[in-house]
mmCIF file of N, CA, C and O in Angstrom:
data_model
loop_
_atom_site.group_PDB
_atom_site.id
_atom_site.type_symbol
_atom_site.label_atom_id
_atom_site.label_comp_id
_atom_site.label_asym_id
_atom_site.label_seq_id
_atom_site.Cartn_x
_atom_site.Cartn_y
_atom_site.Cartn_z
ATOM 1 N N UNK A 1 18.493 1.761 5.348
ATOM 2 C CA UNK A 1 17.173 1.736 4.740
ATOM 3 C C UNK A 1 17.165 0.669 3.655
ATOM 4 O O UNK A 1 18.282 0.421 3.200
ATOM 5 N N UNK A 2 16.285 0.076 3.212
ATOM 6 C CA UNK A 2 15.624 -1.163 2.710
ATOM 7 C C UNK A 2 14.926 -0.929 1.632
ATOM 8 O O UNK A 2 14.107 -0.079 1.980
ATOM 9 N N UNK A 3 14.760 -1.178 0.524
ATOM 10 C CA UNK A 3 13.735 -1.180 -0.475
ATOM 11 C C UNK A 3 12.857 -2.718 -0.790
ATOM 12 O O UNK A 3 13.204 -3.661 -1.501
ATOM 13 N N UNK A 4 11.719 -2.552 -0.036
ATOM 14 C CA UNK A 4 10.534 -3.715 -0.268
ATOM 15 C C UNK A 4 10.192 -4.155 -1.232
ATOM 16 O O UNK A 4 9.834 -3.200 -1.921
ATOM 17 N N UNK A 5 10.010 -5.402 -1.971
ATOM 18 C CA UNK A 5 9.241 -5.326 -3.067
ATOM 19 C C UNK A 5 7.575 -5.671 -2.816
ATOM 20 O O UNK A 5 7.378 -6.720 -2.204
ATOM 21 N N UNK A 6 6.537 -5.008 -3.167
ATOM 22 C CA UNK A 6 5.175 -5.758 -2.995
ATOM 23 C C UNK A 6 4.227 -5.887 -4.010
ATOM 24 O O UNK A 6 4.391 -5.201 -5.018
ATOM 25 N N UNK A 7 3.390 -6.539 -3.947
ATOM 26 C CA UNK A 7 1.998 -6.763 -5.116
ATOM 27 C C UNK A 7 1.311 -6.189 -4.308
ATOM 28 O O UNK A 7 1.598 -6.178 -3.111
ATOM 29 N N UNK A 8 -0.009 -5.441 -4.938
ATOM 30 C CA UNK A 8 -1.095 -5.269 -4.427
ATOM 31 C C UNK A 8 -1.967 -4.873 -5.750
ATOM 32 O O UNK A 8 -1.382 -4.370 -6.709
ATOM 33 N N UNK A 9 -3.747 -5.168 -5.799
ATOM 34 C CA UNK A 9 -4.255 -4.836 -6.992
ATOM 35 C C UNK A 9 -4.835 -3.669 -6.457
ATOM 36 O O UNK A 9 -5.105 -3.394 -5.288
ATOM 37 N N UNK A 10 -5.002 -2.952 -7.616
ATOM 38 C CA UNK A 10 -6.003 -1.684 -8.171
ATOM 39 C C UNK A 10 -6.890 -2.039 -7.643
ATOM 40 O O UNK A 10 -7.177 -3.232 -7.741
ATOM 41 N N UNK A 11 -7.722 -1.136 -6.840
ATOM 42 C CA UNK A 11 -9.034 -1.263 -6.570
ATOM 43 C C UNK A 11 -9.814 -0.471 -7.724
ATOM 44 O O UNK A 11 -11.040 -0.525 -7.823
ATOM 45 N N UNK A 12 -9.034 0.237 -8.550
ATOM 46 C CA UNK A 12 -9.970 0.650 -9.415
ATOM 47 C C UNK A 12 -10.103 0.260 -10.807
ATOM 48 O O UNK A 12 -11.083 0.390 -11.540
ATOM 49 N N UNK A 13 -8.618 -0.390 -11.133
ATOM 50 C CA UNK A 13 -8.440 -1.048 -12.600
ATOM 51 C C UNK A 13 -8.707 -3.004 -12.530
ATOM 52 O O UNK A 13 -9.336 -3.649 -13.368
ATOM 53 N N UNK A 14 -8.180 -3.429 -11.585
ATOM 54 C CA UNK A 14 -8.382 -4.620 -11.089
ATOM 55 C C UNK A 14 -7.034 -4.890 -11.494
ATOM 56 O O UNK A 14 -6.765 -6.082 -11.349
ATOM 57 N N UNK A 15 -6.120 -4.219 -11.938
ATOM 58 C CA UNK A 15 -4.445 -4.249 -12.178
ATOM 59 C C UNK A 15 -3.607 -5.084 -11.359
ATOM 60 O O UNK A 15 -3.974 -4.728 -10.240
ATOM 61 N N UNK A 16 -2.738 -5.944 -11.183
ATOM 62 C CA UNK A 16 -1.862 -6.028 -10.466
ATOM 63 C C UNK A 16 -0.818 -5.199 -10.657
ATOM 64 O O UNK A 16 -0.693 -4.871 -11.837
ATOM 65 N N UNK A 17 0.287 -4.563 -9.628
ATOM 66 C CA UNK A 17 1.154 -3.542 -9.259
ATOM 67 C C UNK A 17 1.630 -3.756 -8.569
ATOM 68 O O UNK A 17 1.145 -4.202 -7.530
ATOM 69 N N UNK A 18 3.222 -3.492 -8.829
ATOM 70 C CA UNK A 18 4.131 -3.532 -8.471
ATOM 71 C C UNK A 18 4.564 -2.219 -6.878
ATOM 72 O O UNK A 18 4.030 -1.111 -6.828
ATOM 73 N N UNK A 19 5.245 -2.553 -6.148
ATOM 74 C CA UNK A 19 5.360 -1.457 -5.602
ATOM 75 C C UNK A 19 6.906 -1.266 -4.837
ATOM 76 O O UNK A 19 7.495 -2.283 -4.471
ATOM 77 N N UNK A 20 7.323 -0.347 -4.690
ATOM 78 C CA UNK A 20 8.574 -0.489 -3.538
ATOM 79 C C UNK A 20 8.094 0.404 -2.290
ATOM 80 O O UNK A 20 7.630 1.530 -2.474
ATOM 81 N N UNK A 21 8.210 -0.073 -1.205
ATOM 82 C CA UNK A 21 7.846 0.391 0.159
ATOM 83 C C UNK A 21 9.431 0.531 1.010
ATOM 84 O O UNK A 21 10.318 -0.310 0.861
ATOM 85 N N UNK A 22 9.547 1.586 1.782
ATOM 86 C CA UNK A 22 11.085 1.956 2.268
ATOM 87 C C UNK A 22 10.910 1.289 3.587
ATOM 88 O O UNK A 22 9.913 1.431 4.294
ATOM 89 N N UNK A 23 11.720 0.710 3.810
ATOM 90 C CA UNK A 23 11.479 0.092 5.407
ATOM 91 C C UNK A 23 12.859 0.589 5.962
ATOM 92 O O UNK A 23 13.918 0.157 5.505
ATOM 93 N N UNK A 24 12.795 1.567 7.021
ATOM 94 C CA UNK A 24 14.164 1.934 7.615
ATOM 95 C C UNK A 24 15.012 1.065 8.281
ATOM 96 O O UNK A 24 16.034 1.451 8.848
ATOM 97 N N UNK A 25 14.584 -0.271 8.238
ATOM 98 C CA UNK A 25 15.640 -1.284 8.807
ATOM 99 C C UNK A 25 16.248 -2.221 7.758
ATOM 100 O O UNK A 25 15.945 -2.015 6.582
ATOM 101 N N UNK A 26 16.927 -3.048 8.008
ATOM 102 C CA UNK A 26 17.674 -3.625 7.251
ATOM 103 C C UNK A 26 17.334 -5.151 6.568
ATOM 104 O O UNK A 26 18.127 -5.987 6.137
ATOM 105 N N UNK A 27 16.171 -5.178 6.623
ATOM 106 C CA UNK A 27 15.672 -6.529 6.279
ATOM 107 C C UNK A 27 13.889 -6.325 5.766
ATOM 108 O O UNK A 27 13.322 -5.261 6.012
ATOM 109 N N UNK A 28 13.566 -6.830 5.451
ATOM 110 C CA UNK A 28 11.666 -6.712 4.951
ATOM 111 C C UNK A 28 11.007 -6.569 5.735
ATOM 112 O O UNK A 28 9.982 -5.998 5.363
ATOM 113 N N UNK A 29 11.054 -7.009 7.641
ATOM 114 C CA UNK A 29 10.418 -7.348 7.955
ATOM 115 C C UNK A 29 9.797 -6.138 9.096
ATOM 116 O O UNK A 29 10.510 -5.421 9.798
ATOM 117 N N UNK A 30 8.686 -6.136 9.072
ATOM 118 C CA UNK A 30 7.509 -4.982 9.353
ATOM 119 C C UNK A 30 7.347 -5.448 11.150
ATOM 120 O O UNK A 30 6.399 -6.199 11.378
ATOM 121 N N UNK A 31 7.870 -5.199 11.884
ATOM 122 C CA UNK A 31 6.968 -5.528 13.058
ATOM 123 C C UNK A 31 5.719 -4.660 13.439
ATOM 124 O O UNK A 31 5.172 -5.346 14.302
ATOM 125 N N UNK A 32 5.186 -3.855 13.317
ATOM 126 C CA UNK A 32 4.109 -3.411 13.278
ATOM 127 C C UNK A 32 3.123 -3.301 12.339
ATOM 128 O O UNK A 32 3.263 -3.341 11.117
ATOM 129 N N UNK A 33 2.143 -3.163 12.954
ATOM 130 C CA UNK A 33 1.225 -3.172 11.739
ATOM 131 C C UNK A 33 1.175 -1.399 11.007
ATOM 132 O O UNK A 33 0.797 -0.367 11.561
ATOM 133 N N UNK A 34 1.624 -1.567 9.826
ATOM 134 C CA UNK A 34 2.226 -0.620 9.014
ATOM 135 C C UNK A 34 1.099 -0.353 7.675
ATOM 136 O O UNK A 34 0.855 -1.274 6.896
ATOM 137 N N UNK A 35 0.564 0.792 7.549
ATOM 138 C CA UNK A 35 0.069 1.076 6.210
ATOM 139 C C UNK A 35 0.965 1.975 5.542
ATOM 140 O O UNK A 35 1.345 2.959 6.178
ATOM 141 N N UNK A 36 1.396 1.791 4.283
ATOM 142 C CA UNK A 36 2.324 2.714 3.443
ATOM 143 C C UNK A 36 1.244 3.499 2.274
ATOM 144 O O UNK A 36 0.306 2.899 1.748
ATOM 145 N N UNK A 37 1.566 4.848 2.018
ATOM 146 C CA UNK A 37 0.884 5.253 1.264
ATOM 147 C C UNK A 37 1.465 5.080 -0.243
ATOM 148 O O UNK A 37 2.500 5.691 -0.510
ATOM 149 N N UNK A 38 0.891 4.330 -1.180
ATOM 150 C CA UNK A 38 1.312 3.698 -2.375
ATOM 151 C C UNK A 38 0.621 4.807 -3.886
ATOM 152 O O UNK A 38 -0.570 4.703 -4.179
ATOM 153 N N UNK A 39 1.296 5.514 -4.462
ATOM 154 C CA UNK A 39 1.266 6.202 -5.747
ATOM 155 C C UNK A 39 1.148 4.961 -6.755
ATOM 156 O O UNK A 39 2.028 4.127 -6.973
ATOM 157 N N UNK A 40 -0.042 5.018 -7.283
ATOM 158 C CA UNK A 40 -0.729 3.803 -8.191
ATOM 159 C C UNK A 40 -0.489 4.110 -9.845
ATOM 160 O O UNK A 40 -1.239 4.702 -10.622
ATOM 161 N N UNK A 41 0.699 3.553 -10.068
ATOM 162 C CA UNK A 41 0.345 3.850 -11.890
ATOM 163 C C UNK A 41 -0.247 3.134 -12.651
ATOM 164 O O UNK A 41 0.289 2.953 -13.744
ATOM 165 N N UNK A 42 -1.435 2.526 -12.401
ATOM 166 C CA UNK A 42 -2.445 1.926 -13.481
ATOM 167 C C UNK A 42 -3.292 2.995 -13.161
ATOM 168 O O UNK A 42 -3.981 3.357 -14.115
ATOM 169 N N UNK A 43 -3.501 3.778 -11.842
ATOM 170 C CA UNK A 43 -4.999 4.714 -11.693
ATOM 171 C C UNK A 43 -4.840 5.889 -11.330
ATOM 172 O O UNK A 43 -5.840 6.500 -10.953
ATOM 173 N N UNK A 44 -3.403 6.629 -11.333
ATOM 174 C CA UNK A 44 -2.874 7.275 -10.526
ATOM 175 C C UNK A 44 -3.356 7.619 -9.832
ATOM 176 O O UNK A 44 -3.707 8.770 -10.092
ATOM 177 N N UNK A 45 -3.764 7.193 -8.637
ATOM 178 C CA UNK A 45 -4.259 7.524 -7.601
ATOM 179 C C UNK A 45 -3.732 7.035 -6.225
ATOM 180 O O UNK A 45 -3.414 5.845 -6.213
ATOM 181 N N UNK A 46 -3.589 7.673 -5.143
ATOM 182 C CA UNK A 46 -2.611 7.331 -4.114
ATOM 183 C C UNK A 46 -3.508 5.862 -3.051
ATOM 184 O O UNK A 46 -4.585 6.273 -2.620
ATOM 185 N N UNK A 47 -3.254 4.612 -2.703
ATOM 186 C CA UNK A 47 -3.682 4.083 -2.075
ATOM 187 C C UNK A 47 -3.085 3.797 -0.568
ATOM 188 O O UNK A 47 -2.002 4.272 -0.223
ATOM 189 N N UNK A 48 -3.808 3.061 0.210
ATOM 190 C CA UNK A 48 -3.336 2.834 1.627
ATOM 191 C C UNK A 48 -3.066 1.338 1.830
ATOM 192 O O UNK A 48 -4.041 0.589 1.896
ATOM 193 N N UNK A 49 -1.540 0.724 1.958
ATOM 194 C CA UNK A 49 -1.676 -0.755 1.981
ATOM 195 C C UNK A 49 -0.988 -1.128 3.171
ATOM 196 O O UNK A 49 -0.178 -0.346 3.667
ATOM 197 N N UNK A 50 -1.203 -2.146 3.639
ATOM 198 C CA UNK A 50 -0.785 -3.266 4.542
ATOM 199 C C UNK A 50 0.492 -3.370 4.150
ATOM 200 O O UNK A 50 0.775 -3.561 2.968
ATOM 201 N N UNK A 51 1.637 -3.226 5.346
ATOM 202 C CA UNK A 51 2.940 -2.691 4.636
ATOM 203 C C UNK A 51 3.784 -4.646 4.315
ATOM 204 O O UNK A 51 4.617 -4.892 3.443
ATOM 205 N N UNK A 52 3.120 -5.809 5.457
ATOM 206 C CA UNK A 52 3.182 -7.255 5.397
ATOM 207 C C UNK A 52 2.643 -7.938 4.222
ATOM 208 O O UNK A 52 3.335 -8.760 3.620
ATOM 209 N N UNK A 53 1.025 -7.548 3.725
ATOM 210 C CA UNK A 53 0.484 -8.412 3.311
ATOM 211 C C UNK A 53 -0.290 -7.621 1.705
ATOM 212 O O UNK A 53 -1.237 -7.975 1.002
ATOM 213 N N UNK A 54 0.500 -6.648 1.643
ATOM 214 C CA UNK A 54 0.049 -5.921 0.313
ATOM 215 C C UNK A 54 -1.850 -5.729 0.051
ATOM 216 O O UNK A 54 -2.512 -5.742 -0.987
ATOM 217 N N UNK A 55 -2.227 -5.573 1.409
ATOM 218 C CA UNK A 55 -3.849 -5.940 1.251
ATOM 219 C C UNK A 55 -3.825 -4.009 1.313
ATOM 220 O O UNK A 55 -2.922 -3.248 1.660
ATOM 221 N N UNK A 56 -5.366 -3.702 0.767
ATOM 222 C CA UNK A 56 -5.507 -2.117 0.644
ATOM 223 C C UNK A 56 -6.484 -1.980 2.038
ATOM 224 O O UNK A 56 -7.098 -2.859 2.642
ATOM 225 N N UNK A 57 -6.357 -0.256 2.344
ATOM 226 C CA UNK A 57 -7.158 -0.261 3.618
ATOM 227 C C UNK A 57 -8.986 -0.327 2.665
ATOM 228 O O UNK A 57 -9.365 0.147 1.594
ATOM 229 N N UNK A 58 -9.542 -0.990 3.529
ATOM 230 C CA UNK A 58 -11.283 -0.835 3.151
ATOM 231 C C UNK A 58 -11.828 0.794 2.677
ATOM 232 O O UNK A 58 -11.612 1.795 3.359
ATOM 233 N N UNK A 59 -12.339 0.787 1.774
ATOM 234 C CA UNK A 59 -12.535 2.337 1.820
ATOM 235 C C UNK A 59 -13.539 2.732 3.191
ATOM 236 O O UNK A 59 -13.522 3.881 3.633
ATOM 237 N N UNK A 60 -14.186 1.934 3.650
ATOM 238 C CA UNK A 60 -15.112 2.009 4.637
ATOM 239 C C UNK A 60 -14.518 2.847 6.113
ATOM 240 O O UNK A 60 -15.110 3.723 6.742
ATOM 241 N N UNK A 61 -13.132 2.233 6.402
ATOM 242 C CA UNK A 61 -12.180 2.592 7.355
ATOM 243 C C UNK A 61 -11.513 4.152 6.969
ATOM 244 O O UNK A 61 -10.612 4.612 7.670
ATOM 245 N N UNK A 62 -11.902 4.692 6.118
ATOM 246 C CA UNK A 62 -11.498 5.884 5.375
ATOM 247 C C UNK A 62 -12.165 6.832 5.753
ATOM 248 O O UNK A 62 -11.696 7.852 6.257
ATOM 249 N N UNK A 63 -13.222 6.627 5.573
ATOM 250 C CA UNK A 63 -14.443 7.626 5.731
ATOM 251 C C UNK A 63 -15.078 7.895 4.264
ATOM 252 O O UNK A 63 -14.475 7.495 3.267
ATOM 253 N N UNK A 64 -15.965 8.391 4.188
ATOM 254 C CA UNK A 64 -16.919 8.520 2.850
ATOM 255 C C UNK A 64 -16.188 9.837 2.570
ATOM 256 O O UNK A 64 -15.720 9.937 1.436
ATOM 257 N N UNK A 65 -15.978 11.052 3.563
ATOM 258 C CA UNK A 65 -15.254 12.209 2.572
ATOM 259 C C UNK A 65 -14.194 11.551 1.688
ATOM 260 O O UNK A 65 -14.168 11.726 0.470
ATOM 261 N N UNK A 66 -13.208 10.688 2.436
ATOM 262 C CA UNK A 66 -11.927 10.277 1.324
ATOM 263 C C UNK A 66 -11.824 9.358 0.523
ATOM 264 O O UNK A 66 -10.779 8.884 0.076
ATOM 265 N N UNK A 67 -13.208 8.964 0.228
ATOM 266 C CA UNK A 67 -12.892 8.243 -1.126
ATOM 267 C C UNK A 67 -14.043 8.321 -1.724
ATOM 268 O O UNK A 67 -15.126 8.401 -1.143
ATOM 269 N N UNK A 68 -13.779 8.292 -3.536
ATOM 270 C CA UNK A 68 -14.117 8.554 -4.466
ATOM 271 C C UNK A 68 -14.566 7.163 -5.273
ATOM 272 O O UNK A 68 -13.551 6.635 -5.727
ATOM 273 N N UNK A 69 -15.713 6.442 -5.578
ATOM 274 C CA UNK A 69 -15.507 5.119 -6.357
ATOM 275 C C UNK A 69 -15.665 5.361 -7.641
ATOM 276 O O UNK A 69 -15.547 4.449 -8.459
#
């Protein structure tokens, strides 16, 4: 197992954040398209990211019950 390093911003603070993502192989690299669920300490709030490109899922793709703006 692997510890990732990634950026991704707050969608709610406009923060940049740090993150570590576990990748069970031995190198960074994601062959699938991977969302990791990310525990946010600028908002504590749990987000959904792009496990390659540190991008967040759309809240739109969520559904309106699961998210809160």
């Amino acid at each position: 197992m692997m510890d990732c390093p990634i950026t991704f911003r707050c969608p709610q603070t406009g923060s940049e954040v740090d993150a570590i993502l576990h990748q069970p192989k031995d190198d960074c690299r994601f062959e699938t398209v991977t969302f990791e669920t990310v525990s946010c300490p600028a908002c504590t709030r749990f987000h959904f990211i792009h496990a390659m490109t540190g991008a967040l899922i759309p809240p739109t793709l969520l559904g309106p019950g699961n998210w809160t703006p």
